[in-house]
Amino acid sequence: MPTVMAIGDEQTTTFSGNAVHGGGSCQLSLAGPVHNGSWADYPLRNSNWKVIHSIEGGCPARNQKGNIDGPNPNKYSFKIPEGIEPGDYIFSWTWLARIGGEPEYYQNCAPVTVTPSKIKRKTKSERRAYLARRTEFPELFMANMGEVSGGCTTEDALREQLAIAFPDPGLSVDHPEGTANLFKQQCDGNPRARKGQGENFEAKPTSTLTEGSSPVFSSTSASVTSASSTTSSSSAKVISTLTSDPVVITTSPFETCIEGHLTCLEDSTHFAICTGGQLTAPQPVPAGFKCRAGSSIGLDTYPA
């Protein structure tokens, strides 16, 4: 059954799962409208994604060095804005993590029904302003999916361990951690963003999800059950459902690899993430810092 959201009503978004990968940047968007309640057939090849809210930094958790230990207490608010016509839509949450083994792209979707605002009927001038705002929604940001996203990546931001500032976040934007430590993302891999309203946009980008590690999105009104997947050049293969429970696995050079934990390597200048039971390739610690060797939810860093 679709979740009902009234235009202008405040919605509260929460996330479950421990592996928040140091936070990052998220977007909430709608594709549609869906006709005749046939959500299973959407999004279509030529569907438009309308970004209704962007969160730059601190999503899906605020002020985290790595992952969290226990429930995620963070909450995020958004509204279905004026300019969205009432009707049935596909609701999407996308996430670009701040840290990770490689540039990734996460997405969860759910069916929603948008209903009219509960505010009194608009005047003619208010209606004209309402219709004008329909053109103010940017297309969904896309990256890290090879040819699907035109070769656009967030690799530079990941190397510096910074959350991205979207090229076009739209009018509704939150900065839970401020704007001082955001990476100005230059490219956008969405073909519509690059080329305008092209006919060949594939509106079902392949999600690059990490087994057993990514958070599950939910809200007071929308609930999404996610599955993890690995990515090939053409499609995603579902291999398991996500879980927030740590999985302890024997590995090297440390005795245990706890799912989602960060491991500072013995040189104190590189770290790796426990993902799918294995440590990822080493990544450098931010410039000017070192870390204390060992495995934990976050890196224990200190000035070099």
C-alpha positions as a Python dict, from the first residue, in 0.01 Angstrom:
ca = {
    (1, 'M'): (0, 0, 0),
    (2, 'P'): (127, 349, -79),
    (3, 'T'): (207, 597, 195),
    (4, 'V'): (-9, 911, 191),
    (5, 'M'): (169, 1248, 215),
    (6, 'A'): (-15, 1580, 207),
    (7, 'I'): (151, 1875, 37),
    (8, 'G'): (300, 2104, 301),
    (9, 'D'): (279, 1859, 592),
    (10, 'E'): (604, 1802, 778),
    (11, 'Q'): (745, 1452, 745),
    (12, 'T'): (1014, 1306, 974),
    (13, 'T'): (1278, 1081, 824),
    (14, 'T'): (1484, 830, 1022),
    (15, 'F'): (1739, 563, 933),
    (16, 'S'): (1819, 226, 1087),
    (17, 'G'): (2149, 44, 1052),
    (18, 'N'): (2496, 98, 1201),
    (19, 'A'): (2711, 146, 892),
    (20, 'V'): (2653, 514, 820),
    (21, 'H'): (2999, 549, 659),
    (22, 'G'): (3073, 881, 827),
    (23, 'G'): (2751, 1036, 700),
    (24, 'G'): (2741, 1195, 358),
    (25, 'S'): (2483, 1368, 140),
    (26, 'C'): (2129, 1256, 54),
    (27, 'Q'): (1847, 1356, -178),
    (28, 'L'): (1473, 1291, -159),
    (29, 'S'): (1289, 1288, -490),
    (30, 'L'): (971, 1183, -668),
    (31, 'A'): (919, 1012, -1004),
    (32, 'G'): (581, 1005, -1171),
    (33, 'P'): (297, 1054, -1160),
    (34, 'V'): (211, 684, -1159),
    (35, 'H'): (-105, 608, -1356),
    (36, 'N'): (-381, 366, -1247),
    (37, 'G'): (-196, 275, -928),
    (38, 'S'): (50, 53, -1119),
    (39, 'W'): (360, 130, -908),
    (40, 'A'): (528, -194, -1017),
    (41, 'D'): (559, -56, -1369),
    (42, 'Y'): (737, 262, -1259),
    (43, 'P'): (960, 449, -1298),
    (44, 'L'): (936, 449, -1677),
    (45, 'R'): (1230, 494, -1911),
    (46, 'N'): (1136, 858, -1966),
    (47, 'S'): (1025, 934, -1609),
    (48, 'N'): (1148, 1255, -1450),
    (49, 'W'): (1295, 1251, -1099),
    (50, 'K'): (1202, 1571, -915),
    (51, 'V'): (1430, 1646, -620),
    (52, 'I'): (1216, 1786, -338),
    (53, 'H'): (1482, 1803, -65),
    (54, 'S'): (1862, 1776, -39),
    (55, 'I'): (2069, 1709, 273),
    (56, 'E'): (2431, 1812, 223),
    (57, 'G'): (2649, 1652, 490),
    (58, 'G'): (2546, 1468, 806),
    (59, 'C'): (2317, 1216, 636),
    (60, 'P'): (2220, 948, 737),
    (61, 'A'): (2393, 1043, 1065),
    (62, 'R'): (2543, 1366, 1194),
    (63, 'N'): (2897, 1428, 1317),
    (64, 'Q'): (3024, 1072, 1280),
    (65, 'K'): (3387, 973, 1221),
    (66, 'G'): (3283, 635, 1085),
    (67, 'N'): (2993, 412, 1184),
    (68, 'I'): (2768, 413, 1489),
    (69, 'D'): (2728, 169, 1774),
    (70, 'G'): (2359, 126, 1851),
    (71, 'P'): (2042, 293, 1719),
    (72, 'N'): (2069, 600, 1498),
    (73, 'P'): (1904, 888, 1691),
    (74, 'N'): (1917, 1137, 1405),
    (75, 'K'): (1597, 1268, 1247),
    (76, 'Y'): (1546, 1477, 933),
    (77, 'S'): (1244, 1680, 828),
    (78, 'F'): (1109, 1747, 480),
    (79, 'K'): (783, 1841, 310),
    (80, 'I'): (616, 1761, -19),
    (81, 'P'): (640, 2113, -160),
    (82, 'E'): (392, 2318, -353),
    (83, 'G'): (453, 2270, -722),
    (84, 'I'): (406, 1893, -696),
    (85, 'E'): (70, 1794, -839),
    (86, 'P'): (-137, 1557, -623),
    (87, 'G'): (-119, 1198, -744),
    (88, 'D'): (70, 870, -712),
    (89, 'Y'): (452, 873, -724),
    (90, 'I'): (766, 671, -664),
    (91, 'F'): (947, 819, -363),
    (92, 'S'): (1327, 788, -366),
    (93, 'W'): (1606, 829, -113),
    (94, 'T'): (1959, 842, -257),
    (95, 'W'): (2284, 861, -61),
    (96, 'L'): (2649, 937, -139),
    (97, 'A'): (2861, 824, 159),
    (98, 'R'): (3143, 1040, 297),
    (99, 'I'): (3385, 748, 347),
    (100, 'G'): (3406, 402, 192),
    (101, 'G'): (3614, 153, 3),
    (102, 'E'): (3520, 303, -333),
    (103, 'P'): (3271, 557, -473),
    (104, 'E'): (2921, 417, -430),
    (105, 'Y'): (2559, 512, -492),
    (106, 'Y'): (2272, 400, -270),
    (107, 'Q'): (1901, 422, -344),
    (108, 'N'): (1578, 304, -180),
    (109, 'C'): (1229, 358, -323),
    (110, 'A'): (867, 337, -203),
    (111, 'P'): (518, 405, -344),
    (112, 'V'): (350, 722, -216),
    (113, 'T'): (27, 909, -279),
    (114, 'V'): (53, 1288, -267),
    (115, 'T'): (-268, 1459, -156),
    (116, 'P'): (-366, 1828, -180),
    (117, 'S'): (-257, 2077, 80),
    (118, 'K'): (-485, 2116, 380),
    (119, 'I'): (-453, 2496, 350),
    (120, 'K'): (-749, 2690, 208),
    (121, 'R'): (-794, 2715, -168),
    (122, 'K'): (-543, 2936, -346),
    (123, 'T'): (-618, 3266, -515),
    (124, 'K'): (-543, 3306, -887),
    (125, 'S'): (-211, 3477, -813),
    (126, 'E'): (-114, 3204, -566),
    (127, 'R'): (-208, 2942, -825),
    (128, 'R'): (17, 3108, -1085),
    (129, 'A'): (304, 3110, -836),
    (130, 'Y'): (231, 2743, -759),
    (131, 'L'): (252, 2648, -1126),
    (132, 'A'): (574, 2845, -1168),
    (133, 'R'): (735, 2648, -888),
    (134, 'R'): (673, 2324, -1078),
    (135, 'T'): (980, 2405, -1288),
    (136, 'E'): (1208, 2460, -989),
    (137, 'F'): (1278, 2093, -907),
    (138, 'P'): (1618, 1970, -1028),
    (139, 'E'): (1678, 1622, -1162),
    (140, 'L'): (1818, 1354, -931),
    (141, 'F'): (2197, 1367, -891),
    (142, 'M'): (2369, 1057, -1029),
    (143, 'A'): (2729, 933, -1008),
    (144, 'N'): (2950, 624, -964),
    (145, 'M'): (2762, 402, -1209),
    (146, 'G'): (2998, 394, -1505),
    (147, 'E'): (2842, 467, -1842),
    (148, 'V'): (2495, 500, -1686),
    (149, 'S'): (2615, 817, -1513),
    (150, 'G'): (2841, 934, -1794),
    (151, 'G'): (3161, 854, -1606),
    (152, 'C'): (3081, 1105, -1330),
    (153, 'T'): (3221, 998, -992),
    (154, 'T'): (3254, 1133, -638),
    (155, 'E'): (3605, 987, -611),
    (156, 'D'): (3772, 1321, -530),
    (157, 'A'): (3529, 1390, -245),
    (158, 'L'): (3575, 1035, -113),
    (159, 'R'): (3954, 1073, -122),
    (160, 'E'): (3928, 1387, 92),
    (161, 'Q'): (3658, 1224, 311),
    (162, 'L'): (3416, 1511, 256),
    (163, 'A'): (3041, 1505, 196),
    (164, 'I'): (2944, 1654, -138),
    (165, 'A'): (2754, 1973, -211),
    (166, 'F'): (2525, 1881, -502),
    (167, 'P'): (2566, 2073, -830),
    (168, 'D'): (2193, 2154, -813),
    (169, 'P'): (2038, 2076, -473),
    (170, 'G'): (1712, 2260, -541),
    (171, 'L'): (1536, 2515, -322),
    (172, 'S'): (1493, 2296, -12),
    (173, 'V'): (1836, 2220, 136),
    (174, 'D'): (1958, 2127, 485),
    (175, 'H'): (2316, 2144, 617),
    (176, 'P'): (2313, 1942, 943),
    (177, 'E'): (2688, 1991, 991),
    (178, 'G'): (2719, 2337, 836),
    (179, 'T'): (2878, 2422, 501),
    (180, 'A'): (3247, 2458, 591),
    (181, 'N'): (3347, 2098, 511),
    (182, 'L'): (3154, 2025, 192),
    (183, 'F'): (3315, 1921, -136),
    (184, 'K'): (3184, 2119, -433),
    (185, 'Q'): (3082, 1839, -670),
    (186, 'Q'): (3134, 1953, -1028),
    (187, 'C'): (2993, 1677, -1250),
    (188, 'D'): (2641, 1536, -1250),
    (189, 'G'): (2596, 1200, -1419),
    (190, 'N'): (2222, 1235, -1477),
    (191, 'P'): (2174, 1250, -1858),
    (192, 'R'): (1892, 1499, -1814),
    (193, 'A'): (2115, 1725, -1609),
    (194, 'R'): (2387, 1697, -1875),
    (195, 'K'): (2175, 1712, -2188),
    (196, 'G'): (1832, 1843, -2095),
    (197, 'Q'): (1514, 1641, -2138),
    (198, 'G'): (1657, 1358, -2348),
    (199, 'E'): (1441, 1061, -2443),
    (200, 'N'): (1691, 789, -2361),
    (201, 'F'): (1730, 845, -1988),
    (202, 'E'): (1710, 518, -1798),
    (203, 'A'): (1525, 613, -1480),
    (204, 'K'): (1627, 302, -1290),
    (205, 'P'): (1991, 359, -1192),
    (206, 'T'): (2166, 51, -1059),
    (207, 'S'): (2234, 82, -686),
    (208, 'T'): (2583, -5, -562),
    (209, 'L'): (2510, -140, -214),
    (210, 'T'): (2744, -298, 34),
    (211, 'E'): (2633, -631, 176),
    (212, 'G'): (2504, -612, 529),
    (213, 'S'): (2613, -254, 586),
    (214, 'S'): (2392, 21, 445),
    (215, 'P'): (2116, 180, 651),
    (216, 'V'): (1748, 127, 586),
    (217, 'F'): (1540, 440, 526),
    (218, 'S'): (1208, 498, 695),
    (219, 'S'): (993, 790, 802),
    (220, 'T'): (673, 866, 986),
    (221, 'S'): (499, 828, 653),
    (222, 'A'): (721, 625, 421),
    (223, 'S'): (882, 291, 493),
    (224, 'V'): (1128, 112, 266),
    (225, 'T'): (1275, -235, 305),
    (226, 'S'): (1613, -247, 134),
    (227, 'A'): (1820, -530, 0),
    (228, 'S'): (2192, -529, -60),
    (229, 'S'): (2337, -595, -399),
    (230, 'T'): (2652, -615, -602),
    (231, 'T'): (2676, -437, -934),
    (232, 'S'): (2767, -565, -1278),
    (233, 'S'): (2784, -350, -1591),
    (234, 'S'): (2421, -420, -1673),
    (235, 'S'): (2220, -511, -1365),
    (236, 'A'): (2218, -553, -987),
    (237, 'K'): (2193, -896, -827),
    (238, 'V'): (2023, -913, -487),
    (239, 'I'): (2223, -1131, -255),
    (240, 'S'): (2081, -1070, 94),
    (241, 'T'): (1865, -843, 306),
    (242, 'L'): (2035, -573, 507),
    (243, 'T'): (2100, -604, 878),
    (244, 'S'): (2227, -365, 1142),
    (245, 'D'): (2366, -646, 1360),
    (246, 'P'): (2749, -670, 1368),
    (247, 'V'): (2897, -980, 1209),
    (248, 'V'): (3233, -1089, 1353),
    (249, 'I'): (3455, -1259, 1096),
    (250, 'T'): (3812, -1379, 1124),
    (251, 'T'): (4049, -1194, 894),
    (252, 'S'): (4401, -1051, 870),
    (253, 'P'): (4598, -852, 988),
    (254, 'F'): (4358, -816, 1283),
    (255, 'E'): (4198, -1111, 1460),
    (256, 'T'): (3840, -1002, 1394),
    (257, 'C'): (3668, -790, 1133),
    (258, 'I'): (3346, -641, 1270),
    (259, 'E'): (3102, -552, 995),
    (260, 'G'): (3097, -176, 937),
    (261, 'H'): (3390, -100, 1169),
    (262, 'L'): (3689, 109, 1061),
    (263, 'T'): (4036, -40, 1101),
    (264, 'C'): (4337, 187, 1138),
    (265, 'L'): (4630, 7, 980),
    (266, 'E'): (4970, -33, 1146),
    (267, 'D'): (5131, 256, 955),
    (268, 'S'): (4878, 492, 1125),
    (269, 'T'): (4826, 678, 797),
    (270, 'H'): (4577, 443, 628),
    (271, 'F'): (4254, 273, 725),
    (272, 'A'): (4015, 12, 584),
    (273, 'I'): (3647, -70, 632),
    (274, 'C'): (3507, -411, 721),
    (275, 'T'): (3254, -474, 444),
    (276, 'G'): (3105, -812, 356),
    (277, 'G'): (3345, -984, 594),
    (278, 'Q'): (3661, -841, 439),
    (279, 'L'): (3868, -528, 478),
    (280, 'T'): (3846, -288, 185),
    (281, 'A'): (4153, -152, 10),
    (282, 'P'): (4350, 91, 231),
    (283, 'Q'): (4252, 457, 221),
    (284, 'P'): (4461, 750, 346),
    (285, 'V'): (4378, 923, 670),
    (286, 'P'): (4292, 1293, 616),
    (287, 'A'): (4597, 1512, 555),
    (288, 'G'): (4763, 1634, 875),
    (289, 'F'): (4633, 1347, 1088),
    (290, 'K'): (4726, 996, 1196),
    (291, 'C'): (4514, 722, 1352),
    (292, 'R'): (4575, 480, 1635),
    (293, 'A'): (4599, 122, 1506),
    (294, 'G'): (4299, -97, 1575),
    (295, 'S'): (3934, -154, 1489),
    (296, 'S'): (3643, 55, 1616),
    (297, 'I'): (3321, 231, 1515),
    (298, 'G'): (3521, 541, 1418),
    (299, 'L'): (3886, 628, 1368),
    (300, 'D'): (4080, 754, 1670),
    (301, 'T'): (4273, 1032, 1499),
    (302, 'Y'): (4526, 1285, 1623),
    (303, 'P'): (4739, 1561, 1462),
    (304, 'A'): (5038, 1421, 1276),
}
